[in-house]
mmCIF file of C-alpha atoms in Angstrom:
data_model
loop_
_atom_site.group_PDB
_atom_site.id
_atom_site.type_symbol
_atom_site.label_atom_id
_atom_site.label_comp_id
_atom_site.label_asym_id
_atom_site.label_seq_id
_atom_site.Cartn_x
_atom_site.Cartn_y
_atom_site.Cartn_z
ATOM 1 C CA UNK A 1 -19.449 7.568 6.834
ATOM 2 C CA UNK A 2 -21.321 6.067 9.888
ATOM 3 C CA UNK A 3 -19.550 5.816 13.123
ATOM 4 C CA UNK A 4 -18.552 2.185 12.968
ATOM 5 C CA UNK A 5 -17.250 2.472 9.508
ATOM 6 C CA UNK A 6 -15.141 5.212 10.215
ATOM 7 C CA UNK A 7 -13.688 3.501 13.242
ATOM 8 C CA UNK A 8 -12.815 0.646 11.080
ATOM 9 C CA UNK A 9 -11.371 3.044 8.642
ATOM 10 C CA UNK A 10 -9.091 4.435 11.628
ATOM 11 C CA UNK A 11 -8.137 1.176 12.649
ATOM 12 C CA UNK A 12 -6.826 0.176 9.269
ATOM 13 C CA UNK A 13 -4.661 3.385 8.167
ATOM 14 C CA UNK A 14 -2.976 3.186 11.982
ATOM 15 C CA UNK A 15 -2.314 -0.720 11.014
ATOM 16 C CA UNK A 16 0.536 0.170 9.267
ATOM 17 C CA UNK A 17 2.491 1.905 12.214
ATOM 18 C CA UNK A 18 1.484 -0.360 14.840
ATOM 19 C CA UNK A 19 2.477 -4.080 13.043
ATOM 20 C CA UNK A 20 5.772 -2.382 11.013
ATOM 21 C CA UNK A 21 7.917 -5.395 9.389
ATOM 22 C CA UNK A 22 10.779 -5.516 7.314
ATOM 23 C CA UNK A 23 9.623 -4.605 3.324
ATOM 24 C CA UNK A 24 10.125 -7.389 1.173
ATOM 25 C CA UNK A 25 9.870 -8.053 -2.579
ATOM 26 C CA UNK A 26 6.354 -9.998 -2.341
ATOM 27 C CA UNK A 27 3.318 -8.012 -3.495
ATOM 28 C CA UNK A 28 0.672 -8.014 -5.992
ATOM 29 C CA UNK A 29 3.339 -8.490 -8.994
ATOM 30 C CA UNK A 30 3.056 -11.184 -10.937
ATOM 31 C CA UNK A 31 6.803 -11.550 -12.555
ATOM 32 C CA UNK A 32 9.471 -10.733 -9.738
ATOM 33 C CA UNK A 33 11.999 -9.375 -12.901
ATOM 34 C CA UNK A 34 9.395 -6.497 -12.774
ATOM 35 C CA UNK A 35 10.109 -5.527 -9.091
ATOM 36 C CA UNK A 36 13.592 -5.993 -10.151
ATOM 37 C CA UNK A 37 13.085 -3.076 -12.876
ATOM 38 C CA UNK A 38 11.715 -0.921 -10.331
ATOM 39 C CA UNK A 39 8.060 -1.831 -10.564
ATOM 40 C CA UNK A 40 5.672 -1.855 -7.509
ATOM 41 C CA UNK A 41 2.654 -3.714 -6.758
ATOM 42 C CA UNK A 42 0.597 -4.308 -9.802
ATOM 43 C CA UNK A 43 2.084 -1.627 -11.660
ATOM 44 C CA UNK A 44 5.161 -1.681 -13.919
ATOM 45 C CA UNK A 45 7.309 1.414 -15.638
ATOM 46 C CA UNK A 46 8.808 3.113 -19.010
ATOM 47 C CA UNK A 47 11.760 0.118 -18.349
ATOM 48 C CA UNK A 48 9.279 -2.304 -18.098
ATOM 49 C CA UNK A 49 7.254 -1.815 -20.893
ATOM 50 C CA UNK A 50 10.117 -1.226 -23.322
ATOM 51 C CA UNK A 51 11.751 -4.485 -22.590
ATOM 52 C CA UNK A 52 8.182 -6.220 -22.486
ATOM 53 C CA UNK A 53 7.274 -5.335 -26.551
ATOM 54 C CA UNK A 54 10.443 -6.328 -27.070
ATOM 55 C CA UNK A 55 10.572 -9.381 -25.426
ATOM 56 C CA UNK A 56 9.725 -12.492 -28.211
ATOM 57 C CA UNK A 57 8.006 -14.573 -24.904
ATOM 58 C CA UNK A 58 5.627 -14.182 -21.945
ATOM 59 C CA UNK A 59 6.135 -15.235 -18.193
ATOM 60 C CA UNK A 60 3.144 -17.694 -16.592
ATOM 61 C CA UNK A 61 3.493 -17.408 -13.207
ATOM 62 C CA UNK A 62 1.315 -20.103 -10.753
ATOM 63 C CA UNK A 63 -0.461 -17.728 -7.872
ATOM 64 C CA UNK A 64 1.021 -20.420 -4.898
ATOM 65 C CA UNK A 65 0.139 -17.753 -2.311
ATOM 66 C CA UNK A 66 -3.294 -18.392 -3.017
ATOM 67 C CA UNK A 67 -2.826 -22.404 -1.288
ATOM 68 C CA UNK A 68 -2.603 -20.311 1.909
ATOM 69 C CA UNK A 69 -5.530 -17.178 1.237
ATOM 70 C CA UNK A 70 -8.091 -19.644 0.234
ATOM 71 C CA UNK A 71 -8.175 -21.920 3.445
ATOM 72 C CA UNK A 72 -8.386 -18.672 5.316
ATOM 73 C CA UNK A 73 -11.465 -17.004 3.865
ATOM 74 C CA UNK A 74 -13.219 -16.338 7.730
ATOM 75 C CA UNK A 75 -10.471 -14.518 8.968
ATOM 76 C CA UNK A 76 -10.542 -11.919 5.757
ATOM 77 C CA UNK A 77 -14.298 -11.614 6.427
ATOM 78 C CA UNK A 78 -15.557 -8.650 8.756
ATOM 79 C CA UNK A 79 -18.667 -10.981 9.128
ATOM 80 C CA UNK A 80 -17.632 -13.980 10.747
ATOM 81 C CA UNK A 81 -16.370 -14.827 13.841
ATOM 82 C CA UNK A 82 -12.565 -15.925 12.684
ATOM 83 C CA UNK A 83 -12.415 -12.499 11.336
ATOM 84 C CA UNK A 84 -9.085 -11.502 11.793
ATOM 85 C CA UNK A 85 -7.865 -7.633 10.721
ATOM 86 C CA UNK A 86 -4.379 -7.582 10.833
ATOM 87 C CA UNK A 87 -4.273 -11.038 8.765
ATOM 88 C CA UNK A 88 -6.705 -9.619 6.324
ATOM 89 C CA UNK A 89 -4.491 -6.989 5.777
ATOM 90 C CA UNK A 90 -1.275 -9.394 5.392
ATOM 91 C CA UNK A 91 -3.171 -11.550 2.735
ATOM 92 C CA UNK A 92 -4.585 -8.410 0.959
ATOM 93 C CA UNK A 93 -0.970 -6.968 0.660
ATOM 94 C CA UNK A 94 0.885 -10.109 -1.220
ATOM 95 C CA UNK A 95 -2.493 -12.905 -1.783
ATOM 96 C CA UNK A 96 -0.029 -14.074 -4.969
ATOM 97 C CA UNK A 97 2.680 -14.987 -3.573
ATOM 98 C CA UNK A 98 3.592 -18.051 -1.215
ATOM 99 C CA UNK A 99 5.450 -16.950 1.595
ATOM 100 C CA UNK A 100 7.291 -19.068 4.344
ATOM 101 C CA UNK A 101 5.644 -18.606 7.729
ATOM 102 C CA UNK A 102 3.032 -16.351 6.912
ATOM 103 C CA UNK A 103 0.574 -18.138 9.052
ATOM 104 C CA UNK A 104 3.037 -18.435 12.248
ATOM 105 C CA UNK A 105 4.065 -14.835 12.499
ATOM 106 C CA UNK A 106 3.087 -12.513 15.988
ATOM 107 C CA UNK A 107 0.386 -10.196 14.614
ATOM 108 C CA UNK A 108 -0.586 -8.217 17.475
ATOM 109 C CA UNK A 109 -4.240 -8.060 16.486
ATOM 110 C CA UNK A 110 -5.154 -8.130 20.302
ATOM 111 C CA UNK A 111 -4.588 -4.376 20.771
ATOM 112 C CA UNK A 112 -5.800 -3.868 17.639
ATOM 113 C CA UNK A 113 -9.399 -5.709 17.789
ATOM 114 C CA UNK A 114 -9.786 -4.285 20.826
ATOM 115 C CA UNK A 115 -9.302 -0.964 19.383
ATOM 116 C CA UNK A 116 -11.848 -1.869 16.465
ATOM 117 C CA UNK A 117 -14.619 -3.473 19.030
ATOM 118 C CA UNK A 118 -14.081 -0.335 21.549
ATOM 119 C CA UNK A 119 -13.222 -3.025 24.642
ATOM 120 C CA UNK A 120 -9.642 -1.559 24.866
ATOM 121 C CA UNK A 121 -8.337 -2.946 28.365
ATOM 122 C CA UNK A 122 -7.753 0.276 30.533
ATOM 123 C CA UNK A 123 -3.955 -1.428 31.302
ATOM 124 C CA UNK A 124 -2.128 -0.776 27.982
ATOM 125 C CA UNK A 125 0.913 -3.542 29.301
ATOM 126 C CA UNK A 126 -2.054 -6.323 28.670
ATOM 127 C CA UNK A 127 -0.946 -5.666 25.026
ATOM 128 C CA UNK A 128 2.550 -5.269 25.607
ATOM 129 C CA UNK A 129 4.966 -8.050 23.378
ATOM 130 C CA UNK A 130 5.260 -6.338 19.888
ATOM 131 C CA UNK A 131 7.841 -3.241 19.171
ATOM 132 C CA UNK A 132 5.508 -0.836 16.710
ATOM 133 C CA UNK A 133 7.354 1.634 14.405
ATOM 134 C CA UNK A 134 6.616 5.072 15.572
ATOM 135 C CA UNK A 135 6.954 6.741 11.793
ATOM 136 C CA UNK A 136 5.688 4.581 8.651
ATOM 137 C CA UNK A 137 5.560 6.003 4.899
ATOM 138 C CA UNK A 138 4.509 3.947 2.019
ATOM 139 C CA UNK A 139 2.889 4.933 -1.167
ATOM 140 C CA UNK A 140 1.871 2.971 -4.355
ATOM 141 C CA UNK A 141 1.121 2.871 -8.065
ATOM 142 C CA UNK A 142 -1.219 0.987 -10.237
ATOM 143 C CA UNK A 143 -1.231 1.804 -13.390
ATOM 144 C CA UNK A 144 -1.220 -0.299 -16.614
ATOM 145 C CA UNK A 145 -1.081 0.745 -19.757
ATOM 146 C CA UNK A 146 -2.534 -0.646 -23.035
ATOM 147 C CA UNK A 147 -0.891 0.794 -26.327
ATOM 148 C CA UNK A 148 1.613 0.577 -29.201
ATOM 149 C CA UNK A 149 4.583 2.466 -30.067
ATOM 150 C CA UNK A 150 4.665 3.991 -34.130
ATOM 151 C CA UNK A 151 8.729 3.293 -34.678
ATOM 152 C CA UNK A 152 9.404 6.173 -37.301
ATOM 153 C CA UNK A 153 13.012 5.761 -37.519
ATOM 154 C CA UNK A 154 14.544 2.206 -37.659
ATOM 155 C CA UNK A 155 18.693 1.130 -38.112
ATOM 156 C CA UNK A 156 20.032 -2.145 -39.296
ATOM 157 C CA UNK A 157 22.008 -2.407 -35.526
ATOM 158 C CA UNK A 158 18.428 -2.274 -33.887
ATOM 159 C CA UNK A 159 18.134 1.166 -32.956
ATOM 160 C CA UNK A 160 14.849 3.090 -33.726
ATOM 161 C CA UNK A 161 12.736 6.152 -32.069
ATOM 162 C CA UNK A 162 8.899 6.382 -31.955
ATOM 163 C CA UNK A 163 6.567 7.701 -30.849
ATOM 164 C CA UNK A 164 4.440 5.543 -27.829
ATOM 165 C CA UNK A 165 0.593 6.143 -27.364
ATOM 166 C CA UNK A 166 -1.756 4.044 -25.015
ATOM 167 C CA UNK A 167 -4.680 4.698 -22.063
ATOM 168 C CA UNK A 168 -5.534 2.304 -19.103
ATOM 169 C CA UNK A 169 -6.117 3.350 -15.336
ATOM 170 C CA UNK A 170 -3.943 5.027 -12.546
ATOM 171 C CA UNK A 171 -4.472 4.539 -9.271
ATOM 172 C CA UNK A 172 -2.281 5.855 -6.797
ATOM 173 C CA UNK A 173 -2.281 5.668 -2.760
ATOM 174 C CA UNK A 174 0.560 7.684 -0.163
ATOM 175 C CA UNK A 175 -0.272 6.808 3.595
ATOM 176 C CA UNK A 176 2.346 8.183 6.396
ATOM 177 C CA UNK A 177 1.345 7.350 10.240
ATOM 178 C CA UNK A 178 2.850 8.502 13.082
ATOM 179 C CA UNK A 179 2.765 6.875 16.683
ATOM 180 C CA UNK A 180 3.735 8.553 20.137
ATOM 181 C CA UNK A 181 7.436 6.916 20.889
ATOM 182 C CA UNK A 182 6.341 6.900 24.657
ATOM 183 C CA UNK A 183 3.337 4.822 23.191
ATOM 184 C CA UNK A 184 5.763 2.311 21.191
ATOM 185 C CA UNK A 185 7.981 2.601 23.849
ATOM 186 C CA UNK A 186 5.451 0.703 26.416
ATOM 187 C CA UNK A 187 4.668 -2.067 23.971
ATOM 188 C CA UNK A 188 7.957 -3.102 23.563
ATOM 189 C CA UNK A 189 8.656 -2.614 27.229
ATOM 190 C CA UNK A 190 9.764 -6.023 28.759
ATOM 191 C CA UNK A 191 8.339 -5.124 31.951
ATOM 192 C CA UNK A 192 5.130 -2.762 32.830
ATOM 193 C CA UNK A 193 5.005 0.721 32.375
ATOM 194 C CA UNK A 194 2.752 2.818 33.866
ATOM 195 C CA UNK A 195 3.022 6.856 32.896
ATOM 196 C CA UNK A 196 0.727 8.729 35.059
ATOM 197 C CA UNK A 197 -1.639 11.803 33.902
ATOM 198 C CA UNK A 198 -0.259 11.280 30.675
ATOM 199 C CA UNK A 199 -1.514 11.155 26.550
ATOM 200 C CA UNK A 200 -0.848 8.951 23.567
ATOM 201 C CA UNK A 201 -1.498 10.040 20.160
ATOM 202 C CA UNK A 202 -1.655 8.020 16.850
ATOM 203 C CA UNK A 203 -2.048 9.873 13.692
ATOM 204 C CA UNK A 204 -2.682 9.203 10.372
ATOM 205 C CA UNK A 205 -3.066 10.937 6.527
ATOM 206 C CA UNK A 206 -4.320 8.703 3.569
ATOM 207 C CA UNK A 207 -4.474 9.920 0.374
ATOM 208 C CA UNK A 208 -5.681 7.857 -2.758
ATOM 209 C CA UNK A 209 -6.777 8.482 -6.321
ATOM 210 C CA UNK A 210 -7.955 6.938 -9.159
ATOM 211 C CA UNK A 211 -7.944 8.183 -12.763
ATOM 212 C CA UNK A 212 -8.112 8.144 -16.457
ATOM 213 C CA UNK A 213 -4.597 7.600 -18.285
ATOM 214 C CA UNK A 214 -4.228 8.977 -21.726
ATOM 215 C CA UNK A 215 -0.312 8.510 -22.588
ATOM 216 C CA UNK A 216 1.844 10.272 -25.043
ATOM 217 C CA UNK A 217 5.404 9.676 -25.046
ATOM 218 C CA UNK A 218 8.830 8.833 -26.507
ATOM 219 C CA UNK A 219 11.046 5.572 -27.464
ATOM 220 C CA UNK A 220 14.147 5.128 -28.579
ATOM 221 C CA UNK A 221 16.681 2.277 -28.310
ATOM 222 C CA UNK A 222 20.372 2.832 -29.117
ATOM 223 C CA UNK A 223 21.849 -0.749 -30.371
ATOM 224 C CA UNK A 224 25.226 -1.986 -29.091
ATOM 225 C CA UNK A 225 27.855 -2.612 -31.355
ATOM 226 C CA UNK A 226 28.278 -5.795 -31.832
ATOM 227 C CA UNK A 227 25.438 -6.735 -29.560
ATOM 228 C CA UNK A 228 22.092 -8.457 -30.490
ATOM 229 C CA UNK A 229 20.500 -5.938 -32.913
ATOM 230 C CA UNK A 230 16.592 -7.169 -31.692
ATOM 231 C CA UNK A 231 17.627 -6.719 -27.885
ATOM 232 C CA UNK A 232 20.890 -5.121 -26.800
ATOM 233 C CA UNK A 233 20.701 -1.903 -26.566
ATOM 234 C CA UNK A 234 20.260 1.163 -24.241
ATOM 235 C CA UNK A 235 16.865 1.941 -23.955
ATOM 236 C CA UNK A 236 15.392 5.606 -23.532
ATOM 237 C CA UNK A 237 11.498 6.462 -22.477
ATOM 238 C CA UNK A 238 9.249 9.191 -21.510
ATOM 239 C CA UNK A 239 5.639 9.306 -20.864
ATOM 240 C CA UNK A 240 3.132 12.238 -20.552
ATOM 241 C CA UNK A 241 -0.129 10.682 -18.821
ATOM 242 C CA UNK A 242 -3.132 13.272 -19.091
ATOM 243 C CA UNK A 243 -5.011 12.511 -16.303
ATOM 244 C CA UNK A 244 -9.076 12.323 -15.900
ATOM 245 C CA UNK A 245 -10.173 12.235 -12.586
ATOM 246 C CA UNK A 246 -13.018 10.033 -10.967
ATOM 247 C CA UNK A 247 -12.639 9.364 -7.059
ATOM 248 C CA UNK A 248 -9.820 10.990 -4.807
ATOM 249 C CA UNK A 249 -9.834 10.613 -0.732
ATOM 250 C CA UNK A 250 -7.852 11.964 1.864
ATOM 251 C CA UNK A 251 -8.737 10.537 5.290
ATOM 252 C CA UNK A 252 -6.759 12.007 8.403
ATOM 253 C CA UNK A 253 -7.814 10.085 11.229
ATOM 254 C CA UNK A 254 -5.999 10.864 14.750
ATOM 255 C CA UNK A 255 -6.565 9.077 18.387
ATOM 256 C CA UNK A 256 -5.654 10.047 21.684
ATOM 257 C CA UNK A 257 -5.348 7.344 24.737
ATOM 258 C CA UNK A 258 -5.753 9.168 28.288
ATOM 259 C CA UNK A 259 -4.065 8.019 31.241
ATOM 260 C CA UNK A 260 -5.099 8.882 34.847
ATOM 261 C CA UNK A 261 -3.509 9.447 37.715
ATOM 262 C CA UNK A 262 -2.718 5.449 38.098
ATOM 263 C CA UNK A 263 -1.423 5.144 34.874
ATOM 264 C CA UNK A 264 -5.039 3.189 33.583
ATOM 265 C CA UNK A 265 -6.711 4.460 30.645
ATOM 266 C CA UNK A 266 -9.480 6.734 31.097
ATOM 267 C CA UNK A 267 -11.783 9.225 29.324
ATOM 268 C CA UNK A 268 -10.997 12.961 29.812
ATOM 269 C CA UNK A 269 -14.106 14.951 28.364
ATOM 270 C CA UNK A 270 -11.859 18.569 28.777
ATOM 271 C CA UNK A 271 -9.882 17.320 26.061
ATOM 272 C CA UNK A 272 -11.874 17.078 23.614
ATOM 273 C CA UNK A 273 -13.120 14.100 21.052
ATOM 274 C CA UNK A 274 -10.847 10.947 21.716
ATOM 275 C CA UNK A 275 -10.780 9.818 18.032
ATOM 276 C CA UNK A 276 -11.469 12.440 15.007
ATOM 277 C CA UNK A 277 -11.383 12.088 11.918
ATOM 278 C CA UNK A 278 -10.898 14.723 8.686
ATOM 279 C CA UNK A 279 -12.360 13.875 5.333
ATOM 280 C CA UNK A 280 -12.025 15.281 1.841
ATOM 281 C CA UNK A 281 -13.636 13.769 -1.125
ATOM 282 C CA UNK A 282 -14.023 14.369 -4.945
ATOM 283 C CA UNK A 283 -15.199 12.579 -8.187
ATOM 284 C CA UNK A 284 -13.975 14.602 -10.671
ATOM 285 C CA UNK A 285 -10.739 16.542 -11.473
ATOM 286 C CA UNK A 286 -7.187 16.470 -14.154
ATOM 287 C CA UNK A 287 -4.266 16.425 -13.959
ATOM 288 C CA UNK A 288 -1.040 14.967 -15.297
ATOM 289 C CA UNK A 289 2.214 12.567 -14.419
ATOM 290 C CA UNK A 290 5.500 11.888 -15.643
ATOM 291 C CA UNK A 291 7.718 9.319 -16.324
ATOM 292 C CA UNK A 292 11.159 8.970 -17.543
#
């Protein structure tokens, strides 16, 4: 990647540490009873999809989050002046869903633009106001599945095994970034701190892949007595996803902010490259996942 690019890059995996928030339920899900099954993001699970086929209606959910993307295009483009990086990322991570005071919440994209443009102010308390988390972990799953399950034993009370078989994508993404607590510490300091002769680092490792499905796997539903024999039931899955690989990344970007004597930032040559970053790339492996 060219310089720029992989500054950007940088800039983007460290977001997560540096503009932490409480998790919440809104995300690229359509249907919130599939968050409340366990699914993430776009993706769903063996629950899910059991209850789904079995389900004799489907869920049409209106996108209202997108009243509140759309207005906003600039700031989600890198080529206009509105552009706005810590936004994009907000209205990347839930565009679906409408969320109350989206628009009026602290981003801290000063220290971060700054950061991106290489015009960092050598006084790290100009950015002080916003209380970063120093450790952040998140990882994600999309992968939908399009298939059928052979039922090759059926009961009158609803209960039946088969046999499930389907294929669709899987793409999967684990990021964990780590911040120097002295770092944090001084951005959530109410008044100035100045540490003298001193360095801040800011890690980061992002690993993502994207794949071929091809599921095997199990059903079976046990009916109630007494229950509804097309519903009730408890439900047991399994799948076996052979997996066909086309892209997988692992970035590992790190940065180090030098402070003098004074306290002011500075460049220290005898310590080697400020910003590095370590990057692994394939388009082809297998592999395989399980669910239960």
């Amino acid at each position: 990647m060219h310089p720029p690019v992989r500054l950007i890059v940088l800039i983007v995996c460290l977001h997560a540490a540096l503009t932490s928030a409480p998790a919440s339920a809104q995300n690229w899900s359509f249907d919130a009873r599939t968050i409340g099954l366990g699914g993430v993001g776009s993706t769903s699970n063996v629950a899910v999809d059991m209850v789904d086929e079995q389900r004799p209606y489907r869920a049409l959910v209106l996108p209202f989050g997108l009243l509140q993307v759309l207005p906003n295009l600039p700031k989600v483009d890198p080529t206009k002046d509105d552009f706005d990086l810590v936004r994009a990322i907000e209205y990347t991570a839930s565009p679906i869903h409408y969320i109350v005071g989206r628009d009026d919440t602290e981003t801290g994209s000063l220290f971060i633009t700054d950061l991106r443009n290489g015009t960092l102010s050598r006084d790290l308390n100009t950015y002080r106001g916003f209380s970063p988390a120093t450790s952040v972990t998140a990882e994600g799953l999309a992968s939908p599945t399009w298939g059928a399950t052979i039922k090759v034993r059926e009961r009158d009370n609803g209960s039946f095994q088969g046999i499930y078989i389907g294929a669709g994508p899987y793409l999967s993404m684990q990021t964990s970034a780590l911040i120097d607590p002295a770092l944090a510490a001084l951005f959530a300091s109410p008044t100035p701190v100045y540490t003298p002769n001193t360095s801040y680092f800011m890690s980061n490792d992002t690993v993502s892949q994207f794949a071929l499905a091809v599921t095997g796997g199990y059903r079976g539903r046990i009916g109630w007595p007494g229950g509804n024999g097309e519903l009730d039931g408890l439900y047991i899955g399994a799948n076996y996803r052979y997996l066909h690989g086309f892209r997988y990344e692992n970035l590992q970007p790190d940065a180090r902010l030098d402070a003098n004597a004074q306290g002011l930032l500075t460049v220290n040559p005898a310590l080697g490259f400020p910003v590095t970053i370590v990057r692994d790339t394939s388009t082809k492996g297998t592999g395989f996942a399980i669910d239960m």
